[in-house]
GROMACS .gro file of C-alpha atoms in nm:
model
  401
    1MET     CA    1   0.000   0.000   0.000
    2ALA     CA    2   0.117   0.354  -0.065
    3ILE     CA    3   0.086   0.628   0.195
    4GLN     CA    4   0.173   0.993   0.172
    5GLY     CA    5   0.423   1.123   0.425
    6LYS     CA    6   0.523   1.460   0.563
    7PRO     CA    7   0.877   1.576   0.493
    8PRO     CA    8   1.111   1.502   0.785
    9THR     CA    9   1.226   1.801   0.984
   10LEU     CA   10   1.536   1.943   0.819
   11PHE     CA   11   1.639   2.178   1.099
   12SER     CA   12   1.997   2.131   1.206
   13HIS     CA   13   2.105   2.014   1.548
   14GLN     CA   14   2.413   1.986   1.767
   15PHE     CA   15   2.759   1.979   1.614
   16GLN     CA   16   2.982   1.691   1.719
   17SER     CA   17   3.355   1.683   1.666
   18SER     CA   18   3.492   1.386   1.473
   19LEU     CA   19   3.749   1.355   1.754
   20CYS     CA   20   3.488   1.211   1.986
   21SER     CA   21   3.246   0.927   1.938
   22PRO     CA   22   2.941   1.055   1.744
   23THR     CA   23   2.734   0.768   1.879
   24SER     CA   24   2.695   0.937   2.216
   25SER     CA   25   2.397   1.161   2.289
   26LEU     CA   26   2.642   1.391   2.466
   27SER     CA   27   2.828   1.664   2.285
   28LEU     CA   28   3.165   1.832   2.347
   29VAL     CA   29   3.092   2.200   2.394
   30ASN     CA   30   3.207   2.483   2.618
   31GLY     CA   31   3.575   2.406   2.644
   32GLY     CA   32   3.553   2.031   2.598
   33SER     CA   33   3.328   1.940   2.892
   34PHE     CA   34   3.035   1.703   2.839
   35LYS     CA   35   2.688   1.843   2.875
   36SER     CA   36   2.363   1.657   2.840
   37LYS     CA   37   2.087   1.759   2.603
   38ALA     CA   38   1.896   1.913   2.890
   39GLN     CA   39   2.193   2.136   2.976
   40ARG     CA   40   2.305   2.234   2.626
   41LYS     CA   41   2.226   2.563   2.464
   42PRO     CA   42   2.185   2.611   2.089
   43LEU     CA   43   2.522   2.615   1.918
   44THR     CA   44   2.601   2.848   1.632
   45LEU     CA   45   2.917   2.787   1.428
   46ARG     CA   46   3.039   2.858   1.077
   47LEU     CA   47   3.238   2.596   0.891
   48SER     CA   48   3.418   2.640   0.559
   49ARG     CA   49   3.536   2.392   0.301
   50SER     CA   50   3.908   2.336   0.259
   51THR     CA   51   3.906   2.538  -0.064
   52PRO     CA   52   3.679   2.831   0.020
   53ASN     CA   53   3.569   3.080  -0.239
   54ALA     CA   54   3.494   3.414  -0.085
   55ASN     CA   55   3.258   3.498  -0.369
   56ASP     CA   56   3.051   3.182  -0.333
   57PRO     CA   57   2.812   3.178  -0.035
   58GLN     CA   58   2.764   2.803  -0.083
   59ASP     CA   59   3.112   2.748   0.058
   60ASP     CA   60   2.979   2.817   0.409
   61TYR     CA   61   2.806   2.556   0.622
   62LEU     CA   62   2.595   2.704   0.901
   63ILE     CA   63   2.515   2.517   1.217
   64ASP     CA   64   2.239   2.678   1.420
   65ALA     CA   65   2.053   2.424   1.623
   66PRO     CA   66   1.788   2.410   1.891
   67VAL     CA   67   1.855   2.132   2.142
   68SER     CA   68   1.520   1.973   2.056
   69ALA     CA   69   1.627   1.893   1.699
   70GLY     CA   70   1.764   1.557   1.591
   71ASP     CA   71   1.826   1.244   1.797
   72GLY     CA   72   2.160   1.343   1.948
   73PHE     CA   73   2.379   1.127   1.726
   74SER     CA   74   2.467   1.353   1.438
   75PHE     CA   75   2.468   1.714   1.326
   76SER     CA   76   2.338   1.916   1.037
   77GLY     CA   77   2.411   2.249   0.884
   78GLY     CA   78   2.462   2.430   0.559
   79LYS     CA   79   2.152   2.512   0.360
   80TYR     CA   80   1.945   2.294   0.591
   81SER     CA   81   1.942   2.592   0.824
   82ASP     CA   82   1.822   2.828   0.553
   83GLY     CA   83   1.486   2.686   0.458
   84PRO     CA   84   1.377   2.487   0.149
   85ASN     CA   85   1.646   2.286  -0.029
   86PRO     CA   86   1.681   2.017  -0.299
   87SER     CA   87   1.617   1.743  -0.045
   88ASP     CA   88   1.269   1.886   0.017
   89GLU     CA   89   1.200   1.901  -0.356
   90TRP     CA   90   1.306   1.539  -0.409
   91PHE     CA   91   1.093   1.424  -0.116
   92LYS     CA   92   0.786   1.594  -0.263
   93GLN     CA   93   0.817   1.379  -0.576
   94GLY     CA   94   0.784   1.056  -0.381
   95LYS     CA   95   0.559   0.861  -0.151
   96PHE     CA   96   0.590   0.586   0.107
   97VAL     CA   97   0.516   0.225   0.023
   98LYS     CA   98   0.458  -0.017   0.309
   99ALA     CA   99   0.623  -0.355   0.255
  100TYR     CA  100   0.796  -0.631   0.456
  101PRO     CA  101   0.682  -0.700   0.813
  102VAL     CA  102   0.887  -0.561   1.101
  103GLY     CA  103   1.064  -0.830   1.303
  104GLY     CA  104   1.219  -0.816   1.648
  105THR     CA  105   1.070  -0.794   1.994
  106GLY     CA  106   0.917  -0.450   1.960
  107GLU     CA  107   1.153  -0.302   2.219
  108LYS     CA  108   1.275   0.056   2.188
  109ALA     CA  109   1.609   0.082   2.007
  110LYS     CA  110   1.913   0.194   2.206
  111ASP     CA  111   2.255   0.299   2.088
  112PRO     CA  112   2.513   0.015   2.097
  113ILE     CA  113   2.770   0.201   2.309
  114PHE     CA  114   2.591   0.387   2.586
  115GLY     CA  115   2.258   0.207   2.582
  116LEU     CA  116   2.063   0.530   2.551
  117THR     CA  117   1.723   0.522   2.386
  118MET     CA  118   1.745   0.660   2.033
  119GLY     CA  119   1.510   0.896   1.856
  120ALA     CA  120   1.206   0.807   1.649
  121GLY     CA  121   1.409   0.792   1.328
  122SER     CA  122   1.604   0.494   1.464
  123GLN     CA  123   1.295   0.302   1.572
  124ALA     CA  124   1.122   0.040   1.360
  125SER     CA  125   0.772   0.105   1.227
  126GLY     CA  126   0.489  -0.047   1.424
  127ASP     CA  127   0.410  -0.331   1.183
  128VAL     CA  128   0.534  -0.287   0.824
  129PHE     CA  129   0.839  -0.098   0.701
  130ARG     CA  130   0.805   0.224   0.502
  131TRP     CA  131   0.999   0.250   0.175
  132PHE     CA  132   1.046   0.586   0.004
  133SER     CA  133   0.961   0.551  -0.364
  134VAL     CA  134   0.954   0.787  -0.663
  135GLU     CA  135   0.739   0.686  -0.959
  136SER     CA  136   0.739   0.830  -1.309
  137GLY     CA  137   0.535   0.753  -1.618
  138ASN     CA  138   0.199   0.591  -1.683
  139ALA     CA  139   0.117   0.314  -1.434
  140ASP     CA  140  -0.051   0.118  -1.717
  141ASN     CA  141   0.282   0.085  -1.900
  142PRO     CA  142   0.534  -0.196  -1.833
  143THR     CA  143   0.712  -0.148  -1.500
  144VAL     CA  144   1.085  -0.090  -1.460
  145ILE     CA  145   1.222  -0.088  -1.105
  146LEU     CA  146   1.549   0.101  -1.051
  147ILE     CA  147   1.757  -0.024  -0.756
  148HIS     CA  148   2.043   0.181  -0.617
  149GLY     CA  149   2.374   0.044  -0.495
  150PHE     CA  150   2.564   0.054  -0.169
  151PRO     CA  151   2.580   0.322  -0.049
  152SER     CA  152   2.349   0.549  -0.245
  153GLN     CA  153   1.983   0.648  -0.281
  154ALA     CA  154   1.699   0.640  -0.531
  155TYR     CA  155   1.804   0.998  -0.606
  156SER     CA  156   2.092   0.857  -0.813
  157TYR     CA  157   1.836   0.768  -1.085
  158ARG     CA  158   1.694   1.121  -1.113
  159LYS     CA  159   1.836   1.156  -1.468
  160VAL     CA  160   1.712   0.813  -1.574
  161LEU     CA  161   1.352   0.846  -1.457
  162PRO     CA  162   1.243   1.115  -1.708
  163VAL     CA  163   1.380   0.914  -2.001
  164LEU     CA  164   1.204   0.593  -1.898
  165SER     CA  165   0.879   0.769  -1.811
  166LYS     CA  166   0.807   0.829  -2.180
  167ASN     CA  167   0.724   0.464  -2.241
  168TYR     CA  168   0.739   0.287  -1.907
  169HIS     CA  169   0.624   0.299  -1.549
  170ALA     CA  170   0.954   0.364  -1.371
  171ILE     CA  171   1.000   0.320  -0.997
  172ALA     CA  172   1.310   0.410  -0.797
  173PHE     CA  173   1.317   0.334  -0.425
  174ASP     CA  174   1.543   0.372  -0.122
  175TRP     CA  175   1.654   0.047   0.039
  176LEU     CA  176   1.577   0.010   0.409
  177GLY     CA  177   1.852   0.196   0.589
  178PHE     CA  178   1.905   0.453   0.311
  179GLY     CA  179   1.757   0.783   0.199
  180PHE     CA  180   1.406   0.848   0.327
  181SER     CA  181   1.313   0.483   0.390
  182ASP     CA  182   1.291   0.341   0.742
  183LYS     CA  183   1.625   0.303   0.917
  184PRO     CA  184   1.569   0.101   1.234
  185GLN     CA  185   1.857   0.045   1.471
  186PRO     CA  186   2.010  -0.300   1.401
  187ARG     CA  187   1.869  -0.579   1.620
  188TYR     CA  188   1.545  -0.387   1.665
  189GLY     CA  189   1.338  -0.505   1.371
  190PHE     CA  190   1.592  -0.539   1.088
  191ASP     CA  191   1.953  -0.659   1.104
  192TYR     CA  192   2.059  -0.555   0.751
  193THR     CA  193   2.174  -0.903   0.648
  194LEU     CA  194   2.177  -0.981   0.277
  195SER     CA  195   1.919  -1.257   0.323
  196GLU     CA  196   1.685  -1.005   0.486
  197TYR     CA  197   1.732  -0.772   0.191
  198VAL     CA  198   1.640  -1.053  -0.049
  199SER     CA  199   1.314  -1.118   0.136
  200ALA     CA  200   1.245  -0.749   0.178
  201LEU     CA  201   1.289  -0.688  -0.197
  202GLU     CA  202   1.042  -0.964  -0.277
  203SER     CA  203   0.787  -0.801  -0.048
  204PHE     CA  204   0.843  -0.458  -0.205
  205VAL     CA  205   0.818  -0.579  -0.566
  206ASN     CA  206   0.497  -0.768  -0.489
  207GLU     CA  207   0.354  -0.453  -0.335
  208VAL     CA  208   0.428  -0.216  -0.624
  209ALA     CA  209   0.377  -0.444  -0.924
  210THR     CA  210   0.123  -0.716  -0.995
  211ASN     CA  211   0.254  -0.796  -1.343
  212LYS     CA  212   0.601  -0.883  -1.465
  213VAL     CA  213   0.874  -0.625  -1.417
  214SER     CA  214   1.222  -0.540  -1.539
  215LEU     CA  215   1.487  -0.480  -1.274
  216VAL     CA  216   1.786  -0.248  -1.300
  217VAL     CA  217   2.036  -0.271  -1.015
  218GLN     CA  218   2.370  -0.102  -0.957
  219GLY     CA  219   2.681  -0.211  -0.771
  220TYR     CA  220   2.705  -0.414  -0.455
  221PHE     CA  221   2.332  -0.480  -0.421
  222SER     CA  222   2.341  -0.672  -0.751
  223PRO     CA  223   2.405  -1.011  -0.582
  224VAL     CA  224   2.105  -0.951  -0.357
  225VAL     CA  225   1.885  -0.883  -0.660
  226ALA     CA  226   2.029  -1.184  -0.846
  227LYS     CA  227   1.935  -1.406  -0.552
  228TYR     CA  228   1.583  -1.262  -0.554
  229ALA     CA  229   1.561  -1.308  -0.932
  230SER     CA  230   1.667  -1.672  -0.908
  231LYS     CA  231   1.364  -1.738  -0.688
  232ASN     CA  232   1.124  -1.529  -0.896
  233GLN     CA  233   1.218  -1.577  -1.261
  234GLU     CA  234   0.853  -1.588  -1.361
  235LYS     CA  235   0.814  -1.232  -1.229
  236LEU     CA  236   1.087  -1.078  -1.447
  237ASN     CA  237   1.114  -0.960  -1.806
  238ASP     CA  238   1.471  -0.828  -1.791
  239LEU     CA  239   1.757  -0.803  -1.544
  240ILE     CA  240   2.003  -0.521  -1.609
  241LEU     CA  241   2.316  -0.509  -1.392
  242LEU     CA  242   2.519  -0.189  -1.364
  243ASN     CA  243   2.882  -0.256  -1.264
  244PRO     CA  244   2.794  -0.561  -1.055
  245PRO     CA  245   3.052  -0.763  -0.860
  246LEU     CA  246   3.094  -1.075  -1.072
  247THR     CA  247   3.442  -1.214  -1.013
  248ALA     CA  248   3.654  -1.328  -0.720
  249LYS     CA  249   3.840  -0.995  -0.741
  250HIS     CA  250   3.511  -0.817  -0.677
  251ALA     CA  251   3.424  -1.007  -0.358
  252ASN     CA  252   3.592  -0.762  -0.118
  253LEU     CA  253   3.462  -0.417  -0.036
  254PRO     CA  254   3.692  -0.126  -0.128
  255SER     CA  255   3.859   0.048   0.164
  256THR     CA  256   3.624   0.344   0.127
  257LEU     CA  257   3.331   0.118   0.225
  258SER     CA  258   3.499  -0.147   0.440
  259ILE     CA  259   3.612   0.121   0.685
  260PHE     CA  260   3.252   0.151   0.801
  261SER     CA  261   3.266  -0.205   0.933
  262ASN     CA  262   3.582  -0.153   1.140
  263PHE     CA  263   3.538  -0.172   1.514
  264LEU     CA  264   3.482   0.172   1.671
  265LEU     CA  265   3.638   0.351   1.374
  266GLY     CA  266   3.338   0.245   1.169
  267GLU     CA  267   3.102   0.382   1.432
  268ILE     CA  268   3.272   0.721   1.396
  269PHE     CA  269   3.307   0.742   1.019
  270SER     CA  270   2.955   0.614   0.950
  271GLN     CA  271   2.824   0.926   1.124
  272ASP     CA  272   3.037   1.157   0.909
  273PRO     CA  273   2.817   1.286   0.623
  274LEU     CA  274   3.114   1.385   0.408
  275ARG     CA  275   3.274   1.042   0.433
  276ALA     CA  276   2.948   0.845   0.422
  277SER     CA  277   2.801   1.026   0.123
  278ASP     CA  278   3.043   1.252  -0.066
  279LYS     CA  279   3.354   1.034  -0.044
  280ALA     CA  280   3.166   0.709  -0.104
  281LEU     CA  281   3.008   0.847  -0.420
  282THR     CA  282   3.301   1.038  -0.567
  283SER     CA  283   3.597   0.810  -0.493
  284CYS     CA  284   3.482   0.530  -0.725
  285GLY     CA  285   3.478   0.706  -1.060
  286PRO     CA  286   3.464   1.039  -1.243
  287TYR     CA  287   3.144   1.160  -1.073
  288ALA     CA  288   3.184   1.524  -0.970
  289MET     CA  289   2.915   1.595  -0.714
  290LYS     CA  290   2.732   1.926  -0.737
  291GLU     CA  291   2.648   2.104  -0.414
  292ASP     CA  292   2.271   2.070  -0.464
  293ASP     CA  293   2.309   1.694  -0.514
  294ALA     CA  294   2.540   1.668  -0.214
  295MET     CA  295   2.270   1.824   0.002
  296VAL     CA  296   2.033   1.540  -0.085
  297TYR     CA  297   2.288   1.266  -0.027
  298ARG     CA  298   2.409   1.414   0.302
  299ARG     CA  299   2.069   1.481   0.443
  300PRO     CA  300   2.007   1.138   0.607
  301TYR     CA  301   2.342   1.154   0.786
  302LEU     CA  302   2.294   1.516   0.891
  303THR     CA  303   1.958   1.478   1.059
  304SER     CA  304   1.985   1.150   1.249
  305GLY     CA  305   2.234   0.891   1.364
  306SER     CA  306   2.009   0.612   1.234
  307SER     CA  307   2.159   0.636   0.884
  308GLY     CA  308   2.509   0.595   1.021
  309PHE     CA  309   2.420   0.291   1.228
  310ALA     CA  310   2.245   0.134   0.928
  311LEU     CA  311   2.549   0.205   0.709
  312ASN     CA  312   2.773   0.044   0.969
  313ALA     CA  313   2.551  -0.265   0.988
  314ILE     CA  314   2.520  -0.321   0.611
  315SER     CA  315   2.896  -0.270   0.568
  316ARG     CA  316   2.958  -0.546   0.822
  317ALA     CA  317   2.705  -0.771   0.651
  318MET     CA  318   2.863  -0.707   0.311
  319LYS     CA  319   3.211  -0.774   0.445
  320LYS     CA  320   3.090  -1.104   0.591
  321GLU     CA  321   2.855  -1.228   0.319
  322LEU     CA  322   2.957  -1.064  -0.010
  323LYS     CA  323   3.199  -1.337  -0.122
  324ALA     CA  324   2.934  -1.609  -0.094
  325TYR     CA  325   2.675  -1.393  -0.270
  326VAL     CA  326   2.912  -1.309  -0.557
  327GLU     CA  327   2.985  -1.679  -0.605
  328ALA     CA  328   2.612  -1.754  -0.597
  329THR     CA  329   2.551  -1.482  -0.857
  330LYS     CA  330   2.800  -1.645  -1.094
  331VAL     CA  331   2.626  -1.980  -1.053
  332ILE     CA  332   2.282  -1.826  -1.105
  333LEU     CA  333   2.371  -1.632  -1.418
  334MET     CA  334   2.560  -1.920  -1.578
  335ASP     CA  335   2.297  -2.184  -1.504
  336LYS     CA  336   2.153  -2.337  -1.822
  337ASN     CA  337   1.808  -2.308  -1.665
  338TRP     CA  338   1.840  -1.932  -1.623
  339LYS     CA  339   1.556  -1.786  -1.830
  340VAL     CA  340   1.571  -1.412  -1.755
  341ARG     CA  341   1.726  -1.200  -2.028
  342THR     CA  342   2.027  -1.041  -1.861
  343THR     CA  343   2.248  -0.748  -1.960
  344VAL     CA  344   2.560  -0.615  -1.793
  345CYS     CA  345   2.628  -0.242  -1.839
  346TRP     CA  346   2.982  -0.153  -1.739
  347GLY     CA  347   3.118   0.192  -1.667
  348GLN     CA  348   3.483   0.148  -1.762
  349ARG     CA  349   3.613   0.420  -1.531
  350ASP     CA  350   3.515   0.222  -1.221
  351ARG     CA  351   3.785   0.260  -0.955
  352TRP     CA  352   3.636  -0.002  -0.724
  353LEU     CA  353   3.567  -0.300  -0.950
  354ASN     CA  354   3.822  -0.427  -1.200
  355TYR     CA  355   3.705  -0.489  -1.557
  356ASP     CA  356   3.930  -0.795  -1.589
  357GLU     CA  357   3.728  -1.113  -1.650
  358VAL     CA  358   3.396  -0.928  -1.692
  359GLU     CA  359   3.402  -0.961  -2.070
  360ASP     CA  360   3.489  -1.332  -2.046
  361PHE     CA  361   3.211  -1.385  -1.793
  362CYS     CA  362   2.951  -1.233  -2.025
  363LYS     CA  363   3.074  -1.439  -2.321
  364ASN     CA  364   3.071  -1.763  -2.123
  365SER     CA  365   2.727  -1.696  -1.978
  366ASN     CA  366   2.590  -1.565  -2.309
  367HIS     CA  367   2.476  -1.236  -2.155
  368LYS     CA  368   2.489  -0.906  -2.338
  369LEU     CA  369   2.764  -0.662  -2.235
  370ILE     CA  370   2.737  -0.287  -2.294
  371GLU     CA  371   3.043  -0.073  -2.221
  372LEU     CA  372   3.015   0.291  -2.116
  373PRO     CA  373   3.363   0.442  -2.151
  374MET     CA  374   3.285   0.770  -1.972
  375ALA     CA  375   3.106   0.621  -1.670
  376GLY     CA  376   3.242   0.492  -1.341
  377HIS     CA  377   3.097   0.267  -1.071
  378HIS     CA  378   2.781   0.477  -1.035
  379VAL     CA  379   2.679   0.457  -1.401
  380GLN     CA  380   2.347   0.633  -1.344
  381GLU     CA  381   2.528   0.940  -1.205
  382ASP     CA  382   2.790   0.967  -1.478
  383SER     CA  383   2.572   0.879  -1.780
  384GLY     CA  384   2.213   0.905  -1.660
  385GLU     CA  385   2.037   1.011  -1.978
  386GLU     CA  386   2.245   0.775  -2.191
  387LEU     CA  387   2.168   0.491  -1.953
  388GLY     CA  388   1.797   0.572  -1.970
  389GLY     CA  389   1.809   0.532  -2.347
  390ILE     CA  390   2.002   0.205  -2.318
  391ILE     CA  391   1.752   0.062  -2.071
  392SER     CA  392   1.460   0.165  -2.292
  393GLY     CA  393   1.617  -0.002  -2.592
  394LEU     CA  394   1.692  -0.323  -2.404
  395ILE     CA  395   1.352  -0.383  -2.253
  396SER     CA  396   1.152  -0.268  -2.557
  397ARG     CA  397   1.267  -0.574  -2.751
  398ARG     CA  398   1.028  -0.798  -2.565
  399ILE     CA  399   0.775  -0.714  -2.299
  400VAL     CA  400   0.562  -0.977  -2.130
  401THR     CA  401   0.299  -0.857  -1.883
   0.00000   0.00000   0.00000
């Protein structure tokens, strides 16, 4: 079922130095002494980027926060303090879809270090999870579901959606733990294991589409989608993989992502919006992030600690399970009983996944390979409109509803 939601509060809250643990609900202020939320006063600071431009007001990040804002595990600033921003505009385009039952005991989530009860954003929904979804095009047309990678958001497909909407019903959603979707604290309703994501995806697809669909998935969530597809071949028209991990060389997370799973250090860096969003999206290819786009990607990490804890949990799950899932993906896609038409689109400027063996894999499995020389790991960011045309051409060859 789809439900309309109100935009989350985008007011900024307390600043926390990266020199102390951002998982605490205490903040270092007033000469380095700890003060509780009840004692703190609003903090006003001005931060500048390392390469400031005096003529560009966007180089300043303002932090001006009432103590009532946020959940005490992160900070926000910049344009979030100045009123409407691109994150608001993107949110207005979407809606919430309820899918996949909440597990756990129903207890209130607490932070893993101090045991303090976390804010509402870190709590599981009462019964069914809420997924943020943006739809484009006529709902009577064939459905194409666009699935973002790790870590990213549905926003990454903003250039693809308008192209597909001309002839298809296109849906882009945020995975649980990302973007505007629910982000429960691990062990309180969702543990962010890859097997949970497989089951959750099945629930979501069944909720948004009654007929057959085409799936487009990017990056490290590709093995999750391949596992889902292997169990639901009758539901799919096409499977399009964007820079998926396919070989043994791809089975380890790059250092940019694996750092989030490191003990304690991961807890700190997963709460850092610049490392969790900007660095993760720009270190893997040629993507040059614009400030307006950065505001959307940073927003989850700036307004609540729940996004950081989710990022930490999925990084640990990927580090533990990715190798087995990559091997399973190879078996699935090379099985003679595999009936789903599959295409691999590869951005050749990927700095995370090596192109070696990808071409041989596609030849041996008899799957189509499309190379995008100007794109990196996040193909939809680097070549969005081109990718939209490619997807349209691929799935228009045969549609079964």
